[in-house]
Coordinates of N, CA and C in Angstrom, one line a residue:
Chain Z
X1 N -7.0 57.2 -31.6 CA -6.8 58.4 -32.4 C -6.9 59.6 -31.6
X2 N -5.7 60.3 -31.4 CA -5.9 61.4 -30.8 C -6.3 62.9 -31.4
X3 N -7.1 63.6 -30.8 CA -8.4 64.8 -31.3 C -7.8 65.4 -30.8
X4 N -7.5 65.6 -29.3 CA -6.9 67.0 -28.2 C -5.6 66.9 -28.3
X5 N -4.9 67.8 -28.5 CA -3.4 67.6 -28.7 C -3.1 68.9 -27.2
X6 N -2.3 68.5 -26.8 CA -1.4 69.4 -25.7 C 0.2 69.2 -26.0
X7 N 0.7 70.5 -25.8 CA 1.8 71.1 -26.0 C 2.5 72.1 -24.7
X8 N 3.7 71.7 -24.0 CA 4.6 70.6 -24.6 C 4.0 69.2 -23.6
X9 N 4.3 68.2 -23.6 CA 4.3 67.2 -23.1 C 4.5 67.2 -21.1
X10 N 6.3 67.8 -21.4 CA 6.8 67.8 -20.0 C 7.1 69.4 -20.2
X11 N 7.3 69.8 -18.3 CA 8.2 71.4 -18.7 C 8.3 71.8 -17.1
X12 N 9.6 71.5 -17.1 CA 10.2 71.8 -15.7 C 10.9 73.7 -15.6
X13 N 10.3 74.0 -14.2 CA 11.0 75.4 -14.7 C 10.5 75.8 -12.9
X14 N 11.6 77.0 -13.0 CA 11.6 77.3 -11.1 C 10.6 78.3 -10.9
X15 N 10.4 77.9 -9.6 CA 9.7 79.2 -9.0 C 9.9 80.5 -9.3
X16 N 8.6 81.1 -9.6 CA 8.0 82.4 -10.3 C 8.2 82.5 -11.2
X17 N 8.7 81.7 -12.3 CA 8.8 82.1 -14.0 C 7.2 81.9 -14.5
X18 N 7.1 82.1 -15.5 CA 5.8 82.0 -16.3 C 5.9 81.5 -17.2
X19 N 4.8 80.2 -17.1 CA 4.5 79.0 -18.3 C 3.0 79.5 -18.6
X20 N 3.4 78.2 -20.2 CA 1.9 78.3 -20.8 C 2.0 77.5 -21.1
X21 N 0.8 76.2 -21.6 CA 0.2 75.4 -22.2 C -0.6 75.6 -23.4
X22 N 0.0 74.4 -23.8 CA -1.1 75.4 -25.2 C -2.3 73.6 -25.6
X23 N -3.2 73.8 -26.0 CA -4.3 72.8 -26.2 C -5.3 72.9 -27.8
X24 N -5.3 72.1 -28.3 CA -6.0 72.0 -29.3 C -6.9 71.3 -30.1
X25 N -8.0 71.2 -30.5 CA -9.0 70.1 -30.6 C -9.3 70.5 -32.3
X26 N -9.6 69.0 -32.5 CA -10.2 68.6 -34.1 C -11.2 68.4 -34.5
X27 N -12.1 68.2 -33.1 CA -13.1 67.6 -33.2 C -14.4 68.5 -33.6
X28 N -14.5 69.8 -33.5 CA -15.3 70.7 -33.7 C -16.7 71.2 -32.6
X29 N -15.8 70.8 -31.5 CA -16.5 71.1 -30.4 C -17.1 72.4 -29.8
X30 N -18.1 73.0 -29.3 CA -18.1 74.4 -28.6 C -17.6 74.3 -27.1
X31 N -17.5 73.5 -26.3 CA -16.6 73.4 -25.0 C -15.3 73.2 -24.9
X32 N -14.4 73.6 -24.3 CA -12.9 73.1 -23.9 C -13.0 73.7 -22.3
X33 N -12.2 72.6 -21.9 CA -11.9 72.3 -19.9 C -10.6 72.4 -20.4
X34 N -10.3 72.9 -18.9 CA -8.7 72.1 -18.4 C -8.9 71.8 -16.6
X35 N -7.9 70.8 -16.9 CA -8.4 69.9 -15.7 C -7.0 70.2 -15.0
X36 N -6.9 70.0 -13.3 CA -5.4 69.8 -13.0 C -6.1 68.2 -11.9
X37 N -4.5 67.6 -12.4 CA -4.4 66.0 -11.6 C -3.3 66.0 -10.8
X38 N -3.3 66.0 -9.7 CA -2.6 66.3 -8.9 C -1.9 65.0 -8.7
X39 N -0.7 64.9 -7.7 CA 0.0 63.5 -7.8 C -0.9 62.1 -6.8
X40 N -1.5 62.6 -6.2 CA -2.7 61.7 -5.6 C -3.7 61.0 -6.7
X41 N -3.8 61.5 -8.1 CA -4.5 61.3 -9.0 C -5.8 61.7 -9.2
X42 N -6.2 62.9 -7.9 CA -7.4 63.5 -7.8 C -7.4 64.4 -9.5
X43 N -8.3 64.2 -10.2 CA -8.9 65.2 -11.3 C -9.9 66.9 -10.7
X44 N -9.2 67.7 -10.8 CA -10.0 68.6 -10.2 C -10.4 69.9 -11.6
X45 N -11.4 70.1 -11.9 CA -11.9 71.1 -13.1 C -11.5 72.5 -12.5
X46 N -10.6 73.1 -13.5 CA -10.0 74.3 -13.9 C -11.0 75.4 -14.5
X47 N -11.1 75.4 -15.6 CA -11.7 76.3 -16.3 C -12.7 75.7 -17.4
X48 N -13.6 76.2 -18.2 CA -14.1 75.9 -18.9 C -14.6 77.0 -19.8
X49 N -14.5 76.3 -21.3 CA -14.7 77.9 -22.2 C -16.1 76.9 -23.4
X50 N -16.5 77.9 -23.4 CA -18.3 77.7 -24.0 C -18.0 79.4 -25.7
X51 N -17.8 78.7 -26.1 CA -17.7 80.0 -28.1 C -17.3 80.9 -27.3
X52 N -16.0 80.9 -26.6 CA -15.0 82.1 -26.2 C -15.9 82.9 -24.5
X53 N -16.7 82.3 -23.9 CA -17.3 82.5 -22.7 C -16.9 81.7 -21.8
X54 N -16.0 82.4 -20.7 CA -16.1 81.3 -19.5 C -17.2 81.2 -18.8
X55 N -17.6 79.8 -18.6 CA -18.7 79.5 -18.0 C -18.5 79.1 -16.9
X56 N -17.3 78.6 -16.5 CA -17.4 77.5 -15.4 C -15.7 78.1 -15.1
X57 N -15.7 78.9 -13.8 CA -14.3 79.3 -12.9 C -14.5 78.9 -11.5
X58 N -14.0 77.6 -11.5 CA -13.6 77.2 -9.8 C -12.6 77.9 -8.8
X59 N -12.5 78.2 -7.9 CA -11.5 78.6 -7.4 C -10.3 78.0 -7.3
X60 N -9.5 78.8 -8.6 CA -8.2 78.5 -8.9 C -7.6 80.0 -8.7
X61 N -6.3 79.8 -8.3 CA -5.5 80.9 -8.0 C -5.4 82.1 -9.4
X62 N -5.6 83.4 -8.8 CA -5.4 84.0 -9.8 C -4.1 84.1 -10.5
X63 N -2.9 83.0 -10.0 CA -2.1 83.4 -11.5 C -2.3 82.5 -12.8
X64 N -3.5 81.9 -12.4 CA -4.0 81.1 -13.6 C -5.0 81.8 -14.9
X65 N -4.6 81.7 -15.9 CA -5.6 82.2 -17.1 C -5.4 81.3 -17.6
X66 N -7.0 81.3 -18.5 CA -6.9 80.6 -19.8 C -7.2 81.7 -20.4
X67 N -6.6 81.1 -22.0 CA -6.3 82.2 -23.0 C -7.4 81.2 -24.2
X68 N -8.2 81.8 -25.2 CA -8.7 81.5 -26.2 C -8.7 82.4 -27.2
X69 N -8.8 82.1 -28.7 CA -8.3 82.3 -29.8 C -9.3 82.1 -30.2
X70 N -9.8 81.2 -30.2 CA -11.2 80.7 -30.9 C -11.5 79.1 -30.4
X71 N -12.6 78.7 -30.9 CA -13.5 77.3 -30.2 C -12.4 76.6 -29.9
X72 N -11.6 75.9 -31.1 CA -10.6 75.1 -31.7 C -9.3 75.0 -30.1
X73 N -9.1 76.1 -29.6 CA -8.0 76.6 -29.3 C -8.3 76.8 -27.5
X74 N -7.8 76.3 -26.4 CA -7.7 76.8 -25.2 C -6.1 76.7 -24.8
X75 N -5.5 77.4 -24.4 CA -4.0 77.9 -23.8 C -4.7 78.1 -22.1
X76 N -3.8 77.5 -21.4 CA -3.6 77.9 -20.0 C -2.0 79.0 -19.6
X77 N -2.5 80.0 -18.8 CA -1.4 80.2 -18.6 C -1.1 80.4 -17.0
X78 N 0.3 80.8 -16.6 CA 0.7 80.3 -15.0 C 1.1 81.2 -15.1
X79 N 1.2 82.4 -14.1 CA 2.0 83.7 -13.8 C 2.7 83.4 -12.7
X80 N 4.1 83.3 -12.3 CA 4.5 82.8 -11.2 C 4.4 81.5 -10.5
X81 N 4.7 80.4 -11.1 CA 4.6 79.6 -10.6 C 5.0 79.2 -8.9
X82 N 4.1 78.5 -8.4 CA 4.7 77.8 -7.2 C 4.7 75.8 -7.2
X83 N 5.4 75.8 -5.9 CA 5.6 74.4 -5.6 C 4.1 73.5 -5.9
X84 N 3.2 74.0 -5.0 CA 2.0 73.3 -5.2 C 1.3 73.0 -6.6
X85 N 2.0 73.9 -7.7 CA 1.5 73.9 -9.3 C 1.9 73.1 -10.1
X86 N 2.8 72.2 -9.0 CA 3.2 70.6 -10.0 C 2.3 69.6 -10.0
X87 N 1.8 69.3 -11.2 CA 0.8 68.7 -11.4 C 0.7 68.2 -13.2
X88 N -0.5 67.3 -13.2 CA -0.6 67.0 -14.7 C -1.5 67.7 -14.9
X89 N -1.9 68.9 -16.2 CA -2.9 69.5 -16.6 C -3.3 68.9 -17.7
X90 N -4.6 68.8 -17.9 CA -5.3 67.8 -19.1 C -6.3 69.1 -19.4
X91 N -6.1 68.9 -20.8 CA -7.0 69.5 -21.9 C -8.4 68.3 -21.9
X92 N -9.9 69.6 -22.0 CA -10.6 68.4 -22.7 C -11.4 69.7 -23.9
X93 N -12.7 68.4 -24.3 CA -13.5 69.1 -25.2 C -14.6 67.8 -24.9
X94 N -16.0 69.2 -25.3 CA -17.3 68.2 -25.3 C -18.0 68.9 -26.5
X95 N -19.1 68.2 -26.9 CA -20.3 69.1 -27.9 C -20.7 69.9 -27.6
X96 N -21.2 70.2 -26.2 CA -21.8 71.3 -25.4 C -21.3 71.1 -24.2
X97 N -22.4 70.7 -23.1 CA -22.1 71.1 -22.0 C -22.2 69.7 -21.3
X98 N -21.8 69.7 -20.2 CA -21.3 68.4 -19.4 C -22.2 67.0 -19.2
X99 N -23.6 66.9 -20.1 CA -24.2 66.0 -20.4 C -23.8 65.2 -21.7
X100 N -22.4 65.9 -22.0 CA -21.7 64.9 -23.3 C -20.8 64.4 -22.5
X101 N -20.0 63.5 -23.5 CA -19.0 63.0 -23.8 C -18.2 64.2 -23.3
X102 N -16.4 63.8 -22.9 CA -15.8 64.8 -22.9 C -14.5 64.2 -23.3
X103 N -13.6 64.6 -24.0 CA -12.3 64.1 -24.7 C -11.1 64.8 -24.2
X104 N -10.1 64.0 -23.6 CA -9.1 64.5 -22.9 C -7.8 64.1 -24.1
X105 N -6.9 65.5 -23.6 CA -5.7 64.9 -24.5 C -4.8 64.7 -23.4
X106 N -3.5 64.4 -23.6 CA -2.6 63.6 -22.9 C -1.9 63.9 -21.8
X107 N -2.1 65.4 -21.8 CA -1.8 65.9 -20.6 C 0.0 66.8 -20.6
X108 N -0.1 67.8 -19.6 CA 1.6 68.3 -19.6 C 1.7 68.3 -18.3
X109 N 3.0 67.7 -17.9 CA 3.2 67.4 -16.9 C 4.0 68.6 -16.7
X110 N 3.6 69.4 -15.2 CA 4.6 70.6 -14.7 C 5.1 70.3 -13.8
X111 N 6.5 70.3 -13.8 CA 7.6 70.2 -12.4 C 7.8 71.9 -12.1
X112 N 7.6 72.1 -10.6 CA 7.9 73.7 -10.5 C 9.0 73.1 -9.4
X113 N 10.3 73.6 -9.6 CA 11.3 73.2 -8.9 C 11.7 74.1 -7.4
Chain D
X1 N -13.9 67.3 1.6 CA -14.4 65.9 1.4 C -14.8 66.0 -0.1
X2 N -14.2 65.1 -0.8 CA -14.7 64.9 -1.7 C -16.2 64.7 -2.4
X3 N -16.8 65.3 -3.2 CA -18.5 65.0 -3.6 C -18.4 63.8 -4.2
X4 N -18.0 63.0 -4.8 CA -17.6 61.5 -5.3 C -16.8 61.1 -4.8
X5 N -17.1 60.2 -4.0 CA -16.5 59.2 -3.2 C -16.7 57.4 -4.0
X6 N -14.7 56.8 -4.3 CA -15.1 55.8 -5.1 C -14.4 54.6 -4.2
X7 N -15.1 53.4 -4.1 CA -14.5 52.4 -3.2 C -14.4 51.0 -4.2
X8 N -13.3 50.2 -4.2 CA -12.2 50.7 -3.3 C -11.2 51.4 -4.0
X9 N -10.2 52.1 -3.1 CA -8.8 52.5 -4.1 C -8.4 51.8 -5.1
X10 N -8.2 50.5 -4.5 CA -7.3 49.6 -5.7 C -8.4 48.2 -5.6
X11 N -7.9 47.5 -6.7 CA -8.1 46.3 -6.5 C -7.5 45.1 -6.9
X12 N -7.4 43.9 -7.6 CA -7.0 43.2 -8.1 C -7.3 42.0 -8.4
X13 N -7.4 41.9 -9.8 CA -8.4 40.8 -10.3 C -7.6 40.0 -11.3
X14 N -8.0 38.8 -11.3 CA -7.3 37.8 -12.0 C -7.9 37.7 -13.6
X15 N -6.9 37.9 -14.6 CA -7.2 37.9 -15.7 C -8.5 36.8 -15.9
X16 N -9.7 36.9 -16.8 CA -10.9 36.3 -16.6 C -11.7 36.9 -15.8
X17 N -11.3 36.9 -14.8 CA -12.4 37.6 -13.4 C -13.1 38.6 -13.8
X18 N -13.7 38.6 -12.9 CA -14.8 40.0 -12.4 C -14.5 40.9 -11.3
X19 N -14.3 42.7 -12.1 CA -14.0 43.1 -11.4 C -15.2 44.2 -11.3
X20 N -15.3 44.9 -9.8 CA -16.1 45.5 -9.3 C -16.1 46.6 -8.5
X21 N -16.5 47.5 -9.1 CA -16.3 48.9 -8.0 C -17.0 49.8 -7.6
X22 N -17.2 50.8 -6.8 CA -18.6 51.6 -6.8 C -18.1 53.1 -6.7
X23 N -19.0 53.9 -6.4 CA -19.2 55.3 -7.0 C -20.2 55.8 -5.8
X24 N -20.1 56.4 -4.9 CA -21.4 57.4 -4.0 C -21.3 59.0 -4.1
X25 N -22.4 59.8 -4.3 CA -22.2 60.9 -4.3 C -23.0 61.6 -3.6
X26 N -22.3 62.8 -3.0 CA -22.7 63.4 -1.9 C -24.1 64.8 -2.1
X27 N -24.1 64.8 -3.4 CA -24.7 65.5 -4.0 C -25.6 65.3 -4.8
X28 N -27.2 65.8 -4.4 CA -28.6 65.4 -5.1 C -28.9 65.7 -6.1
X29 N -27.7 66.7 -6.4 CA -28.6 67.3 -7.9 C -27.6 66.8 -9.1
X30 N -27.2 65.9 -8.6 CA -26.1 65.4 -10.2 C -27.6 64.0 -10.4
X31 N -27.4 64.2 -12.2 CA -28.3 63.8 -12.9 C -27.5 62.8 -13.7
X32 N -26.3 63.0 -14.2 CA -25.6 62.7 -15.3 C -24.0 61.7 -14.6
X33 N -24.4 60.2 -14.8 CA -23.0 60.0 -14.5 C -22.2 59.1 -15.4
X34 N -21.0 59.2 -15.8 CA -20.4 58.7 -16.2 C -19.2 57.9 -15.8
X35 N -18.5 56.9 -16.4 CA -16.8 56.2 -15.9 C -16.5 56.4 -16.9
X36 N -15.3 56.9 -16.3 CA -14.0 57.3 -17.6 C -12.7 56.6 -16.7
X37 N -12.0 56.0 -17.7 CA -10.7 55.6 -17.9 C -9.4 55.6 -18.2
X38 N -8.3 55.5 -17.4 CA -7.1 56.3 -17.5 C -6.1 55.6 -17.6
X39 N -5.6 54.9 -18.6 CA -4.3 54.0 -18.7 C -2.9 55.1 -18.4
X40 N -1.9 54.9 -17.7 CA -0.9 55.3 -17.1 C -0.1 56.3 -18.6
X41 N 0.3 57.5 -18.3 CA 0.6 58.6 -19.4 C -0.4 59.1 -20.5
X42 N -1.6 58.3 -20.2 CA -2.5 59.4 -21.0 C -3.8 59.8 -20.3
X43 N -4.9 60.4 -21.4 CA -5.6 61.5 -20.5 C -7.0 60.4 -20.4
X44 N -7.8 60.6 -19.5 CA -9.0 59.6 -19.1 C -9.7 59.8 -20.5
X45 N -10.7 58.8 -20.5 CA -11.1 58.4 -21.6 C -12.6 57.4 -21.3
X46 N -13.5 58.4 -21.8 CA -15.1 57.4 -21.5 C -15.4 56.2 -21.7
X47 N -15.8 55.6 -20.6 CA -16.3 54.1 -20.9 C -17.6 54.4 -21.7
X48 N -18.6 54.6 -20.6 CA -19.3 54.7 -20.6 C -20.6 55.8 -20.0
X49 N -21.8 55.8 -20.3 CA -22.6 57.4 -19.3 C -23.8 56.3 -19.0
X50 N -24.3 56.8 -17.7 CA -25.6 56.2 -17.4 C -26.3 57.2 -16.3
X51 N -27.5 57.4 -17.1 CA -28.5 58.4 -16.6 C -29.4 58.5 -15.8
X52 N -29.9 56.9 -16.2 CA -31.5 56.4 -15.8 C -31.1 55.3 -14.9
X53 N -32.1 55.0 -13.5 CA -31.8 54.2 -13.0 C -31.6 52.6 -13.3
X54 N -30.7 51.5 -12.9 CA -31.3 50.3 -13.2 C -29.7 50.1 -14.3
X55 N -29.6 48.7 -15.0 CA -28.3 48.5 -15.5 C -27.9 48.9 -16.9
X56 N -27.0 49.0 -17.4 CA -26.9 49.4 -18.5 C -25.3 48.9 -18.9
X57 N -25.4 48.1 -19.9 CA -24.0 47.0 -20.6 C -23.9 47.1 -22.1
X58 N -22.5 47.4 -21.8 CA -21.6 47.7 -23.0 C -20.5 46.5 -23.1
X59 N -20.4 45.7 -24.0 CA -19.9 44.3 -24.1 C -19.2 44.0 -22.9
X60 N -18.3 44.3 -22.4 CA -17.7 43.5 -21.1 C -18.1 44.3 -19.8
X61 N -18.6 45.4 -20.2 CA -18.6 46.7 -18.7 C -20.6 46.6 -19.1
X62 N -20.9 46.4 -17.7 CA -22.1 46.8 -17.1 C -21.9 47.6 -16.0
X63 N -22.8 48.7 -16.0 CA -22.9 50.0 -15.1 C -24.0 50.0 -14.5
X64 N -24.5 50.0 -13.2 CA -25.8 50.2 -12.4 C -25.2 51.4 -12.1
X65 N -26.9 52.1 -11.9 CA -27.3 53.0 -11.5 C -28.6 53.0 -10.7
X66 N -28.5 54.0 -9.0 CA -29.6 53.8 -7.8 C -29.5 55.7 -7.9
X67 N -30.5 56.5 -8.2 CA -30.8 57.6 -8.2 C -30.6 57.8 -6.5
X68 N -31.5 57.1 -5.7 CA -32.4 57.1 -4.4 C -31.1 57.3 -4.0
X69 N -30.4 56.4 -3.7 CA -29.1 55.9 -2.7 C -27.8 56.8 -3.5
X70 N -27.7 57.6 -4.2 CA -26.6 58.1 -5.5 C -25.4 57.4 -5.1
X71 N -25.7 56.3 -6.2 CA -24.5 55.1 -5.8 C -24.8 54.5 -7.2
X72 N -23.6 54.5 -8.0 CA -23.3 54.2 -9.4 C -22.6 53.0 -9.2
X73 N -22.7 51.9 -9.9 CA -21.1 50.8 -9.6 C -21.0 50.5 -11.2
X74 N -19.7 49.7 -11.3 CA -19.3 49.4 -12.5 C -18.6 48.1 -12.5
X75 N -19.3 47.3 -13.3 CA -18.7 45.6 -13.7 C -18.0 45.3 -15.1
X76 N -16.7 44.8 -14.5 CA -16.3 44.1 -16.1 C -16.3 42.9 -16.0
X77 N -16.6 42.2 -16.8 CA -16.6 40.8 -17.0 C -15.7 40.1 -17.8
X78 N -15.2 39.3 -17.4 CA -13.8 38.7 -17.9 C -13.0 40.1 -18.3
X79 N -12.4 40.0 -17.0 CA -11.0 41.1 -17.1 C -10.2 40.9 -17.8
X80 N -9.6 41.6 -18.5 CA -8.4 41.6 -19.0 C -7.2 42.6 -18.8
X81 N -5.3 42.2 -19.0 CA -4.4 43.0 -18.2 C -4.5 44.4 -19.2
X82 N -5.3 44.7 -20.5 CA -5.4 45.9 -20.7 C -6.6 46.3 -19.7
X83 N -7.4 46.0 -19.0 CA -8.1 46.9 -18.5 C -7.5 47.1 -17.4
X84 N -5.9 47.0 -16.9 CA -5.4 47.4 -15.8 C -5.5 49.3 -15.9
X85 N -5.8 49.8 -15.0 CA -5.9 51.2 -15.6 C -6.7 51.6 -14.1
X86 N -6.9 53.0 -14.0 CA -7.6 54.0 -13.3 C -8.8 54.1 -13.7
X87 N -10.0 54.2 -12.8 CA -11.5 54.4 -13.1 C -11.8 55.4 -12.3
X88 N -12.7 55.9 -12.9 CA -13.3 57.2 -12.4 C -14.7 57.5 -12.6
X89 N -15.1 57.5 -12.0 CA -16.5 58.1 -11.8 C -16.8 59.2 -11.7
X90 N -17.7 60.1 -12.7 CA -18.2 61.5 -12.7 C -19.3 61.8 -12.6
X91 N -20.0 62.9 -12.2 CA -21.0 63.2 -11.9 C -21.1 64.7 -12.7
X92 N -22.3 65.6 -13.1 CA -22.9 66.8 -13.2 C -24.2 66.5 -12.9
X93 N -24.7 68.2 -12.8 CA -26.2 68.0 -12.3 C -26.9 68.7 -13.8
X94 N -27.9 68.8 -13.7 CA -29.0 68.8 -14.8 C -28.5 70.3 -15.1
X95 N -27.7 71.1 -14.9 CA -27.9 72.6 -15.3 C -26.2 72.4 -16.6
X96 N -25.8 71.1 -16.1 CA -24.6 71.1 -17.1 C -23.3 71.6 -16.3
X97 N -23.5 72.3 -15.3 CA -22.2 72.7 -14.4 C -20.6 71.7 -14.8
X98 N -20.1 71.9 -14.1 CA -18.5 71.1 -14.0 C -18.6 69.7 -13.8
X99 N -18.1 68.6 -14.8 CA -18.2 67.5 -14.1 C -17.3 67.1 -13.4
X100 N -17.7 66.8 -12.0 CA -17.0 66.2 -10.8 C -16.4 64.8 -10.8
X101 N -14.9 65.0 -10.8 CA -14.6 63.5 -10.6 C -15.0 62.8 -9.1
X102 N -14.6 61.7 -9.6 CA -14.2 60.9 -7.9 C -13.2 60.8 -7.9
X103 N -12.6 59.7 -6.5 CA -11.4 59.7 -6.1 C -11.0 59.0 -6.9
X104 N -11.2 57.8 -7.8 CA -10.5 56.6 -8.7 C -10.5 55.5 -8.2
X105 N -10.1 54.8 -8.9 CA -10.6 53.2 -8.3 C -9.1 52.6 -9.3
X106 N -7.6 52.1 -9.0 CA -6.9 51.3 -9.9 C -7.0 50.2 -9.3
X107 N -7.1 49.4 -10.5 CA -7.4 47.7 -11.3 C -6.6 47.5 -12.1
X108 N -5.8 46.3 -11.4 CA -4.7 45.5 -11.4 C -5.4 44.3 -12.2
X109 N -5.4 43.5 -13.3 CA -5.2 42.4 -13.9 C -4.0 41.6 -13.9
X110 N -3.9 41.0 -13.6 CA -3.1 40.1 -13.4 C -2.8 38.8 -14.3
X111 N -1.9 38.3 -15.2 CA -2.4 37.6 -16.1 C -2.3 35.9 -15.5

């Protein structure tokens, strides 16, 4: 039964345009991640949002934002994409903080051409 | 270098079998570890978490855990070709930080 839904699925688009992801959870969590999986299958943590607080910013390029709305809700966005930003991005969600559970949705796969 | 390090890459186990894999981490202050699981087009998904040292079994998956040595491993018993999939082992430390994957472990069942 899927809780984390990600939007769109696939989304191929050329160098320097600007994408977004959009992510959404059922479950009534106060945490949301986004993760990037690169084609090696390494999982590497993106961002993390705590009741509209980022808590947790790895060094990820600044054309990366995440956008929140509220708990329910994390959007990633890409300003300029490059080559190396092809990757699977996964949405998650936990109760709190990384001593839970953490629930991934299905992922959007970016082709930057 | 990765802070989770998981051996081996792949493996491959004969439907029935036992399969086996491990987990080391380079880092003292992860408290919290977990395996999560990734069947091919969707997003990983928890087996299981183990905290405290010593074993811990959930019907076909048993998980050790060695604090001393930070070396997690993970057993299924009588495999089966749905547990063909990606494993992963994660770690955080006691403050709740980012949890760190490892590299992955795919397990091949074979029927």
């Amino acid at each position: 039964e899927t809780a984390v839904f990600q939007t769109p699925n696939y989304h191929v688009t050329q160098v320097g345009n600007e994408v977004s992801f959009n992510c959404k959870q059922t479950l009534g969590h106060d945490t949301m991640y986004w993760y990037k999986q690169d084609s090696k299958k390494l999982l590497k943590i993106m961002f993390s949002y705590n009741n509209k607080q980022l808590i947790v910013n790895e060094t990820v390029p600044r054309r990366f934002s995440p956008q929140s709305s509220d708990k329910a809700h994390l959007n990633l966005r890409i300003k300029s994409v490059e080559p190396e930003d092809s990757a699977v991005y996964l949405c998650a969600s936990s109760p709190r903080d990384n001593s839970y559970e953490q629930y991934f949705g299905p992922g959007t796969r970016l082709t930057v051409l | 270098q990765q802070k989770v390090q998981q051996s081996p890459e792949s493996l491959s186990v004969p439907e029935g079998g036992m399969a086996s894999f491990n987990c080391t981490s380079s880092d003292r202050n992860f408290q919290y570890f977990w395996w999560y699981r990734q069947h091919s087009g969707e997003g990983p998904k928890a087996l299981m978490s183990i905290f405290s040292d010593g074993d811990k079994k959930e019907g076909r998956f048993t998980a050790h855990l060695n604090k001393a040595s930070l070396h997690v491993s993970l057993h299924i018993r009588d495999s089966q070709p749905s547990d063909s999939a990606l494993y992963f082992c994660a770690a955080s430390d006691q403050g709740g930080r980012a949890l760190i994957f490892g590299t992955g472990t795919t397990v091949s069942v074979s029927p």
